Backbone as a chain_set.jsonl record, in Angstrom:
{"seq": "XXXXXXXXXXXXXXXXXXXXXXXXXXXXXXXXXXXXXXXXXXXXXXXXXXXXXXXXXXXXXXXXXXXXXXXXXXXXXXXXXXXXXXXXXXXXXXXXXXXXXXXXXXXXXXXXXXXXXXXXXXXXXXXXXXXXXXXXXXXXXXXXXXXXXXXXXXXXXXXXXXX", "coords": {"N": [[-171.221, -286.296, 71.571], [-170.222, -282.808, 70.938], [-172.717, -279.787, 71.47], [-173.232, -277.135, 69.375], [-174.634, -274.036, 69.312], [-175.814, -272.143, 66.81], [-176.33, -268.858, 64.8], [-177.9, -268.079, 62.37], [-177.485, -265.144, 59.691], [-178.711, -262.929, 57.233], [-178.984, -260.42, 54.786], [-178.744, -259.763, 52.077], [-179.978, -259.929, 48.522], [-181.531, -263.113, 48.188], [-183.062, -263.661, 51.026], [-184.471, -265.866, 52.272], [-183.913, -268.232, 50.954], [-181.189, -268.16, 50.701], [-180.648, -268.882, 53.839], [-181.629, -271.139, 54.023], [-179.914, -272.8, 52.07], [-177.46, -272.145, 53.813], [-178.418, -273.649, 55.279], [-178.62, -276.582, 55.118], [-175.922, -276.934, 54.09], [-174.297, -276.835, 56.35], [-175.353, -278.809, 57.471], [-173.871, -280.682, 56.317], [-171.626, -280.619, 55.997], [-170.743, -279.842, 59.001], [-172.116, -281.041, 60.741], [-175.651, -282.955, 62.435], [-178.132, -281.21, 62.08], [-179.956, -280.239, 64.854], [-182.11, -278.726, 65.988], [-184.254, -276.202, 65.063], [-184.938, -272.862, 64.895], [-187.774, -270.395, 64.253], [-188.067, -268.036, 61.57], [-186.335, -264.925, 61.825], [-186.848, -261.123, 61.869], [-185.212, -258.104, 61.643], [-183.933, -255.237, 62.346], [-181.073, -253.916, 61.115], [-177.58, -254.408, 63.492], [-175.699, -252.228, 64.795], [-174.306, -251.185, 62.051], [-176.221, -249.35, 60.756], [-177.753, -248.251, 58.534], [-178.615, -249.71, 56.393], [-180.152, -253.24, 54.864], [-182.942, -255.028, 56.386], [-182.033, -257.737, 58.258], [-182.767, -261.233, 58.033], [-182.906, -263.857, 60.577], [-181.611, -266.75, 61.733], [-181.678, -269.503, 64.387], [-180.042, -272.506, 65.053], [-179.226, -275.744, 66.534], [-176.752, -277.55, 66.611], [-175.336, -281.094, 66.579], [-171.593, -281.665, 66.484], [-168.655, -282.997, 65.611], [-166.431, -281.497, 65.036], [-164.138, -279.46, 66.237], [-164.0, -276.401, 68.308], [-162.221, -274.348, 66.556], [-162.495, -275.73, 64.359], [-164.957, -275.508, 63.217], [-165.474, -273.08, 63.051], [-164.017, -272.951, 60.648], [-165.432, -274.115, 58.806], [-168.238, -272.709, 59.231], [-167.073, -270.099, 58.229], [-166.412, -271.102, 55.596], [-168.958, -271.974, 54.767], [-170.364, -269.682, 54.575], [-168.777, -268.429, 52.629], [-169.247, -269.89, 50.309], [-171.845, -268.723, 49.651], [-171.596, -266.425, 48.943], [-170.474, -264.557, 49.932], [-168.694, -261.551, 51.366], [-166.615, -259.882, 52.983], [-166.298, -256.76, 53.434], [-167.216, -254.812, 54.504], [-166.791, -253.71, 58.124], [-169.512, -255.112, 59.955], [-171.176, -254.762, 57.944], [-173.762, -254.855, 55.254], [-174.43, -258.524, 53.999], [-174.957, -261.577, 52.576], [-174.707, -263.402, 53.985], [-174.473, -264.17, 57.148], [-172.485, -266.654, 59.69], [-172.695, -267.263, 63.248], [-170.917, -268.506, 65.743], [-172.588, -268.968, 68.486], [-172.792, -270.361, 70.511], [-170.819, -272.981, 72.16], [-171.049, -276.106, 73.71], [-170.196, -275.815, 76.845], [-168.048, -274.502, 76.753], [-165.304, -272.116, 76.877], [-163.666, -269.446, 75.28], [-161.147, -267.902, 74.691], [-159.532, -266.532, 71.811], [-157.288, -265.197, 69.377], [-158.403, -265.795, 66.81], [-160.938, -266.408, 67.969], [-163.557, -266.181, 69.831], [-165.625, -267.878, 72.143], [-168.755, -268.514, 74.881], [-169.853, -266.273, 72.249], [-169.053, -263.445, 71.841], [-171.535, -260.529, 72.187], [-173.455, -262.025, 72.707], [-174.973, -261.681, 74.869], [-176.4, -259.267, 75.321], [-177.648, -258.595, 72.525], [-180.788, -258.431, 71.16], [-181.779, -259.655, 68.576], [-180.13, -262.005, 68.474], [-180.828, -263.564, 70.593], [-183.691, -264.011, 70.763], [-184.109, -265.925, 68.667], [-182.661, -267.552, 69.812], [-183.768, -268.681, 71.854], [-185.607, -269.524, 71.293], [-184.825, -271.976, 70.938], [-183.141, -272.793, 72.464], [-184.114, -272.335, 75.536], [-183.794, -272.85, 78.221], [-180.95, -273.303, 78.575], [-177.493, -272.796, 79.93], [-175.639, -269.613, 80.072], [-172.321, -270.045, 79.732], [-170.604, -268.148, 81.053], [-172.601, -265.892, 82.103], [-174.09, -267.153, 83.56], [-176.713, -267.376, 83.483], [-179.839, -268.251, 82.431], [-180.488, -268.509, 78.287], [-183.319, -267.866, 78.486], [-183.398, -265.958, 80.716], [-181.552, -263.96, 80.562], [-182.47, -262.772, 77.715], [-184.666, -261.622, 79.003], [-183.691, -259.459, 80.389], [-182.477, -258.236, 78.737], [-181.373, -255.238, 77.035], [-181.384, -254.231, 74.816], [-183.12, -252.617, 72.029], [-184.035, -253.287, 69.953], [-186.95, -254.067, 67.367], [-187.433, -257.64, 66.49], [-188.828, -259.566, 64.857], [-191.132, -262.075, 64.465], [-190.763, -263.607, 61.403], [-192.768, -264.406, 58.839], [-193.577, -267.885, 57.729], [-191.995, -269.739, 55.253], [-192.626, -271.118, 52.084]], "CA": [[-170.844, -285.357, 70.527], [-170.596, -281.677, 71.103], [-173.645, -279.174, 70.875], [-173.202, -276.059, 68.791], [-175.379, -273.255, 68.591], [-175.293, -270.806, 65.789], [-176.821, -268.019, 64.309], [-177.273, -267.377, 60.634], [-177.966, -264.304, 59.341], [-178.463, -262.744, 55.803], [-179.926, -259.302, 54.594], [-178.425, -259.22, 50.804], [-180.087, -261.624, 48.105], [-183.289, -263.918, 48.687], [-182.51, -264.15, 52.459], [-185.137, -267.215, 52.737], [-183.213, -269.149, 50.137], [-179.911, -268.201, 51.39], [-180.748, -269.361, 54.824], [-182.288, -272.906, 53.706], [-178.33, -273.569, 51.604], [-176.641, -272.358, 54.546], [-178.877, -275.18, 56.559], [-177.907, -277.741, 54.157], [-174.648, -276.993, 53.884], [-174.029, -277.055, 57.764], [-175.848, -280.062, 57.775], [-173.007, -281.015, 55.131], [-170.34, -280.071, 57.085], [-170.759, -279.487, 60.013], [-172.831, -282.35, 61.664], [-176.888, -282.728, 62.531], [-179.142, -280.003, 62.681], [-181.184, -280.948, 65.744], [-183.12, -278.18, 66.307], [-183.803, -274.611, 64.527], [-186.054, -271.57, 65.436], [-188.494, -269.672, 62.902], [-187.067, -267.172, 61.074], [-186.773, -263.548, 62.65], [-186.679, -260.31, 61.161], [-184.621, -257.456, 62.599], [-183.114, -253.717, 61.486], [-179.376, -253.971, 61.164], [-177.697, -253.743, 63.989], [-174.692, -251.447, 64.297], [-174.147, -250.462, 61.091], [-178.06, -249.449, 60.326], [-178.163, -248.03, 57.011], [-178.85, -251.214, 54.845], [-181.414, -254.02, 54.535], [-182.934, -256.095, 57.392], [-181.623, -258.944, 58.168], [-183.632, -262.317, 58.642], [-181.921, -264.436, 61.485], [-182.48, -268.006, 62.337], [-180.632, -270.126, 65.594], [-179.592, -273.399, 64.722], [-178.36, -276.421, 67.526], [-176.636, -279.036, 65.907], [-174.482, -282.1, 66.84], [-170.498, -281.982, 65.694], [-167.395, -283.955, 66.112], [-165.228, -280.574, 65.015], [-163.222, -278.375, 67.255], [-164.338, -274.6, 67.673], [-162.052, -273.884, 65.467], [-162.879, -276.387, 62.638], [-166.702, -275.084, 63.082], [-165.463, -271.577, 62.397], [-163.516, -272.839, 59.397], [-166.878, -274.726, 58.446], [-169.062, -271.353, 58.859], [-167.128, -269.392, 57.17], [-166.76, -271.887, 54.442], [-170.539, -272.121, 54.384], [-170.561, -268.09, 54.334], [-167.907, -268.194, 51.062], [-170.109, -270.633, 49.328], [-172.951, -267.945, 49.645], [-170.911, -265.393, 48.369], [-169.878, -263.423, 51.431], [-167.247, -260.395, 50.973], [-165.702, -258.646, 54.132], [-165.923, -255.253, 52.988], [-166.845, -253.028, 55.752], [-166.983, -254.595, 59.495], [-171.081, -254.519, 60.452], [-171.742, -254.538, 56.264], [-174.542, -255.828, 54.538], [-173.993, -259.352, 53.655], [-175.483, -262.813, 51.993], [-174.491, -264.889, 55.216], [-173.395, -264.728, 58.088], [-172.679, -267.576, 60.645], [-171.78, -266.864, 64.286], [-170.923, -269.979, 66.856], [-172.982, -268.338, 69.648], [-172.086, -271.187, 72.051], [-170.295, -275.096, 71.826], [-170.946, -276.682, 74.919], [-169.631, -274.826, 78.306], [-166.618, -273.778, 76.202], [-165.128, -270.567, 76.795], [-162.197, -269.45, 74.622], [-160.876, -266.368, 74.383], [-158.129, -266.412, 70.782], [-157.079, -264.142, 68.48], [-159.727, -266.043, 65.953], [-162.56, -266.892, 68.368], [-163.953, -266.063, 71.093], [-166.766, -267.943, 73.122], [-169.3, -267.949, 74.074], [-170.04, -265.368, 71.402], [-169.278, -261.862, 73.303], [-171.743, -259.952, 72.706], [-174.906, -262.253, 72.698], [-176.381, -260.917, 75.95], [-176.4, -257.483, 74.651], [-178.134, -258.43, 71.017], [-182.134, -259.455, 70.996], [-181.552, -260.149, 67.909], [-179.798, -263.244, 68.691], [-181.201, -264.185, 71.549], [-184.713, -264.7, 70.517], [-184.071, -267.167, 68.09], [-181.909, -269.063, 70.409], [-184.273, -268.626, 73.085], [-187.113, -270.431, 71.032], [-184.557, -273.514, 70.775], [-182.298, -272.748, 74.008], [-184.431, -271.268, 76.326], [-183.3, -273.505, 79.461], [-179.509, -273.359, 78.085], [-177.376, -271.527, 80.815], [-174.951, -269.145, 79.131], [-171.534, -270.874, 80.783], [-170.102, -267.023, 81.473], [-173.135, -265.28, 82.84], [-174.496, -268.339, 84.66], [-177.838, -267.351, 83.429], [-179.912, -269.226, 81.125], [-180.913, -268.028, 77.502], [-184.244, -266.98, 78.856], [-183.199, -265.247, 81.506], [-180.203, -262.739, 79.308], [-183.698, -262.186, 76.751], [-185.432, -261.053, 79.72], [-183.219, -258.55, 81.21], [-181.824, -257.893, 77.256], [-181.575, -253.9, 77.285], [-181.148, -254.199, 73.103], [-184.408, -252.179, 72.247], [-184.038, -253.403, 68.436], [-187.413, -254.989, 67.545], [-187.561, -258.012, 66.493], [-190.492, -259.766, 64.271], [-191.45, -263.345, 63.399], [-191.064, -263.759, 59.561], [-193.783, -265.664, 57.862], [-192.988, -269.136, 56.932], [-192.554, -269.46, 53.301], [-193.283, -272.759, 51.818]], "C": [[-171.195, -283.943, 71.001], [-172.306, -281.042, 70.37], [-172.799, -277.773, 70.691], [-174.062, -275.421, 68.522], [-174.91, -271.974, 67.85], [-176.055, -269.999, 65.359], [-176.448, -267.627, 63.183], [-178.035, -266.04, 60.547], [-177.68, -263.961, 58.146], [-179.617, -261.406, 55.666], [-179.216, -258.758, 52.848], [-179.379, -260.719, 50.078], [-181.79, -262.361, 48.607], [-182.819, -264.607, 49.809], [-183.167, -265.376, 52.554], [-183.601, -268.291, 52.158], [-181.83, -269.249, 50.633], [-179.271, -268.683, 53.002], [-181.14, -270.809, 54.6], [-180.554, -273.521, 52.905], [-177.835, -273.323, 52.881], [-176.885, -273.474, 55.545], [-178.312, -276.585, 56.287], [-176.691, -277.519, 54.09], [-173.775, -277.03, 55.23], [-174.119, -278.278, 57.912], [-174.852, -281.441, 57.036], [-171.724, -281.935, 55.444], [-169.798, -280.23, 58.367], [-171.713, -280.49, 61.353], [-174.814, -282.268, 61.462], [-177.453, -282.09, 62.371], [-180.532, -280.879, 63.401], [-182.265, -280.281, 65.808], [-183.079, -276.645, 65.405], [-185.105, -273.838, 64.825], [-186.687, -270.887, 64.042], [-187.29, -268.574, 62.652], [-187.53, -265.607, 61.661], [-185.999, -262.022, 61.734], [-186.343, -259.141, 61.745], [-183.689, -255.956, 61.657], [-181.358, -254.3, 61.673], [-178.772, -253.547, 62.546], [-176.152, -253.237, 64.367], [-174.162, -250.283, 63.45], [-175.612, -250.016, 60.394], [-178.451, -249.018, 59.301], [-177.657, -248.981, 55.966], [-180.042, -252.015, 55.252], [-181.534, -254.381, 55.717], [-182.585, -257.072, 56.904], [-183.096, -260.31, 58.593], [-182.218, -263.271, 59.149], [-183.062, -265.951, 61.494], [-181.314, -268.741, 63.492], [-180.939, -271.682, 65.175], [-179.072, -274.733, 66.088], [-177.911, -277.135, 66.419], [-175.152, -280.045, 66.757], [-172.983, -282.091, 66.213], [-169.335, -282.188, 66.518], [-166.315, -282.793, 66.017], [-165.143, -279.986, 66.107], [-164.3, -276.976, 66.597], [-163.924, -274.241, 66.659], [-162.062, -274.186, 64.133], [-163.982, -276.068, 62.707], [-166.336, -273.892, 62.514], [-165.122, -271.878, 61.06], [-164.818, -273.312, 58.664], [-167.629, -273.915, 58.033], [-168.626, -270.878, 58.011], [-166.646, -270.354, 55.628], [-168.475, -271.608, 53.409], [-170.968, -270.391, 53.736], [-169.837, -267.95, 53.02], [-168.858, -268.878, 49.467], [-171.513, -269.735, 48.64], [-172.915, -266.79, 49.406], [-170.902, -263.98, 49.14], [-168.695, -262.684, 51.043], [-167.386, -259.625, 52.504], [-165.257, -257.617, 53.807], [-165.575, -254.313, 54.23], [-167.876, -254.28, 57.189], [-168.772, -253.974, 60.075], [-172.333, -254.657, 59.143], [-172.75, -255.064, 55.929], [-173.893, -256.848, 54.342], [-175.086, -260.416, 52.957], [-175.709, -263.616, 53.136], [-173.425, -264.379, 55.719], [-173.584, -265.679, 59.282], [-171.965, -267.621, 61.964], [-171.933, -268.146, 65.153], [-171.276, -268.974, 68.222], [-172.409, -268.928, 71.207], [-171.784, -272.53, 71.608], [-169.876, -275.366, 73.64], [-171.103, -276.127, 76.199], [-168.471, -274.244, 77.554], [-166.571, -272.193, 76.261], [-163.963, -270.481, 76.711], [-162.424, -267.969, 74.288], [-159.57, -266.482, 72.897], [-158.298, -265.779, 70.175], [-158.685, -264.549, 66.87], [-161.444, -266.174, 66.492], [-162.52, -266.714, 69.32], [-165.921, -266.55, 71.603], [-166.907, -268.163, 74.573], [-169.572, -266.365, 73.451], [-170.262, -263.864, 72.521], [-170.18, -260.81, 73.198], [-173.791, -260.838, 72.226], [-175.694, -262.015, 73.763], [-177.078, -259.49, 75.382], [-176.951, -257.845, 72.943], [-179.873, -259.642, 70.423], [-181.89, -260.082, 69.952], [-180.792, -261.669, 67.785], [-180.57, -264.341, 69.663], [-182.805, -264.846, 71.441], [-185.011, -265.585, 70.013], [-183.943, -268.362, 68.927], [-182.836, -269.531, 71.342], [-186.019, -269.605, 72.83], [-186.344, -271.975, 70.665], [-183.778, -273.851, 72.02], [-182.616, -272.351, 74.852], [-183.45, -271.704, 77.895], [-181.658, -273.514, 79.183], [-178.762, -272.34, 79.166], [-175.945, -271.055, 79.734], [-173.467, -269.604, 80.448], [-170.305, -269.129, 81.79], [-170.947, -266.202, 82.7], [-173.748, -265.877, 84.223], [-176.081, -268.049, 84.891], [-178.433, -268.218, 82.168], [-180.384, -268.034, 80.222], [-182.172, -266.85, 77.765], [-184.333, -265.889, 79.719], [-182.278, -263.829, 80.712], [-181.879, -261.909, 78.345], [-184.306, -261.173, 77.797], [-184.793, -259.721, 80.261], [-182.09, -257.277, 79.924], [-182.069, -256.147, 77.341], [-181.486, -253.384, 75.383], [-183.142, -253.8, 72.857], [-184.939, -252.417, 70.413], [-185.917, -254.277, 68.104], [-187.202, -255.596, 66.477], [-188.859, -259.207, 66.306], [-190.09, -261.179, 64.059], [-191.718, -262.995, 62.122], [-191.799, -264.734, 59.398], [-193.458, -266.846, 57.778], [-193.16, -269.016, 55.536], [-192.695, -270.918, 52.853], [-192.472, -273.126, 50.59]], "O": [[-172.328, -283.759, 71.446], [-172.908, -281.452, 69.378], [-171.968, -277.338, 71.488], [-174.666, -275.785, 67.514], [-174.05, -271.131, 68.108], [-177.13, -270.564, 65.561], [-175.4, -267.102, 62.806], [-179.052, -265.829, 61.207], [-176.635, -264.392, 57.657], [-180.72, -261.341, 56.208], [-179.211, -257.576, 52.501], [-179.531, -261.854, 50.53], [-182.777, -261.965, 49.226], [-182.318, -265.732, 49.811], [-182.403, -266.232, 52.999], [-182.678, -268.82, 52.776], [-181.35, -270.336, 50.955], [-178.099, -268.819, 53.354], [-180.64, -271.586, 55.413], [-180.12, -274.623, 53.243], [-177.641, -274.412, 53.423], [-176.109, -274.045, 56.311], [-177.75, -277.403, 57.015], [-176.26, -278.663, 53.947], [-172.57, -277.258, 55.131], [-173.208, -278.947, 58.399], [-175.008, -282.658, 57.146], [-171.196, -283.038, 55.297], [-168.691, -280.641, 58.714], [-171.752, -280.405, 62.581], [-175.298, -281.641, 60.52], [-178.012, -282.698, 63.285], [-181.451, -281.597, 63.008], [-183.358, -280.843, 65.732], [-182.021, -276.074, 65.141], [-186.201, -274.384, 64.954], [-186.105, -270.896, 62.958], [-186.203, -268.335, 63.177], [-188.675, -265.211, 61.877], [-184.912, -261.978, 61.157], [-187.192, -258.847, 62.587], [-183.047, -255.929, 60.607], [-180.855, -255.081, 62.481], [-179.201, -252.484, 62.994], [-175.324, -254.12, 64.143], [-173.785, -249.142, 63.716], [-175.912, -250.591, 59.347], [-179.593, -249.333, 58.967], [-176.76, -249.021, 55.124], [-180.903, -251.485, 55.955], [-180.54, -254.247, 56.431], [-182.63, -257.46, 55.737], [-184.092, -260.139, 59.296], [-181.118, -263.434, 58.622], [-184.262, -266.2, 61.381], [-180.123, -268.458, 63.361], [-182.112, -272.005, 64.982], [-178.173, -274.166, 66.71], [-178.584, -277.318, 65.404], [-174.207, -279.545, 67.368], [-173.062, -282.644, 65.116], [-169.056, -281.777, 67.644], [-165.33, -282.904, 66.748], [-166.052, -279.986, 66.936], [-164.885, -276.644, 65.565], [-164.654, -273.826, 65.759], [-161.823, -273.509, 63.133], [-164.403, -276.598, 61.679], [-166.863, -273.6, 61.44], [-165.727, -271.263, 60.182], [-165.14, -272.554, 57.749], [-167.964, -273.913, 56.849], [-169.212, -270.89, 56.929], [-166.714, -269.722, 54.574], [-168.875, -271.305, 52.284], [-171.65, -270.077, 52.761], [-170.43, -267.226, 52.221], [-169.014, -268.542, 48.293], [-172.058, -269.944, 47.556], [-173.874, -266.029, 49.539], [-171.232, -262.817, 48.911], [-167.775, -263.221, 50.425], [-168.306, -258.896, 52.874], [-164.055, -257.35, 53.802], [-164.664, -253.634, 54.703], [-168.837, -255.048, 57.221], [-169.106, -252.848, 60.444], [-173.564, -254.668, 59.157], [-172.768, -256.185, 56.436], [-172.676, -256.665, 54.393], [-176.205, -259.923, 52.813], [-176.669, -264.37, 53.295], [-172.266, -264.154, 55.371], [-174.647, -265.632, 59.9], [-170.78, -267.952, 61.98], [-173.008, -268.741, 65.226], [-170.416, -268.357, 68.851], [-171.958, -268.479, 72.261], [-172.454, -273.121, 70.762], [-168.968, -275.03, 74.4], [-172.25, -275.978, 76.622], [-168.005, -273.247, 78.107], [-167.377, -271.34, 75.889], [-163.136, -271.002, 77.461], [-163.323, -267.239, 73.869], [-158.443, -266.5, 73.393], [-159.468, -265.416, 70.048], [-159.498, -263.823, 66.299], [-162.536, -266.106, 65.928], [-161.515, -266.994, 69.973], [-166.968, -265.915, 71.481], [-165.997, -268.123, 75.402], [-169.485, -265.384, 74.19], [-171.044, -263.463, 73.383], [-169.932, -259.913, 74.003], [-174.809, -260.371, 71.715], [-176.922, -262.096, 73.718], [-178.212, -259.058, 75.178], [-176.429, -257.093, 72.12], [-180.066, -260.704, 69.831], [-181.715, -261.284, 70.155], [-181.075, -262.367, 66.811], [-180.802, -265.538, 69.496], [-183.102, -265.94, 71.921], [-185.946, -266.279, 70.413], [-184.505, -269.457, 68.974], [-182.789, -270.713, 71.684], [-186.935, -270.04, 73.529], [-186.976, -272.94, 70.235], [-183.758, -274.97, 72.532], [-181.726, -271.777, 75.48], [-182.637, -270.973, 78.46], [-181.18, -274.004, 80.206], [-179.24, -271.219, 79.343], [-175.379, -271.782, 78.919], [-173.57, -269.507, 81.671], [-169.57, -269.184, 82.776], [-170.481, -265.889, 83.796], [-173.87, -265.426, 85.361], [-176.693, -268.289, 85.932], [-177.802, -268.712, 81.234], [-180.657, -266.927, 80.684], [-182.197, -265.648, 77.498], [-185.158, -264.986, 79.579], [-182.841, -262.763, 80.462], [-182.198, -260.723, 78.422], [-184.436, -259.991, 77.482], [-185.616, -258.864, 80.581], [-181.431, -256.247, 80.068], [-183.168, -255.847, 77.807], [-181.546, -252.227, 74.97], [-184.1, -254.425, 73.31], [-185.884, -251.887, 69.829], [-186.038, -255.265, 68.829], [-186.869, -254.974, 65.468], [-189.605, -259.631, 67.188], [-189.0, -261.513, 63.594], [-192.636, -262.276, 61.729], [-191.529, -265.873, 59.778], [-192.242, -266.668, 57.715], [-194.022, -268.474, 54.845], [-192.919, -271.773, 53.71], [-192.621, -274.226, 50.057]]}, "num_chains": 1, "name": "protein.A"}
């Protein structure tokens, strides 16, 4: 069965809570959740005037296609009451397919893996506490290696556990 890793993120709303449905509702959906990383806390990045976001990286096991995972995410993201206002925007949820497998697809809907996860600590740390040994199938480096040489100067905090 394919591996999928993903990245949720959420900075509108009770981000914990909104990250624990989108787990369950992946888990729904979307197959296993094998493995997931603490939760990480990070300035916006792009669009920087709004909330932090809390991020978490996700592996999980699924029988869908890339593009039935995307329809899946953003499913999971509609359920959580996601609006596509402004590209970068605050949001409730969002769910990016960082990487599925070795796959590398370039289409008008998707493109992996995810183009700009070398370039965004913010992603990478999560993944890097569940993917460290993972090689990225483009750069031909692994997870840990991309973190290490990451030029994204955003920091990047462990969030608390909440209970």
């Amino acid at each position: 069965m394919p591996t999928a890793y993903l990245l949720l993120g959420s900075n509108l709303g009770d981000r914990v809570a909104i990250l624990r449905q989108a787990v369950e509702g992946l888990m729904t959906t979307v197959g296993p959740v094998v493995a997931a990383s603490g939760l990480y806390e990070t300035a916006a990045w792009g669009l920087t005037a709004q909330p932090a976001f809390l991020n978490q990286a996700l592996r999980l096991h699924t029988s869908l296609l890339p593009e039935q995972l995307l329809d899946a995410c953003q499913a999971v993201e509609q359920q959580a009451g996601r609006e596509r206002l402004i590209h970068w925007g605050a949001r409730t949820l969002d769910v990016d397919i960082l990487l599925y497998n070795e796959v590398v697809i370039q289409s008008p809907r998707l493109t992996l893996p995810h183009p700009r996860l070398p370039e965004r600590r913010f992603a990478l740390v999560p993944l890097a506490e569940i993917a460290a040994s993972v090689v990225h199938p483009q750069a031909g480096k692994t997870i840990a290696e991309l973190l290490a040489v990451c030029t994204d100067g955003l920091a990047v905090k462990r969030y608390p556990a909440a209970s």
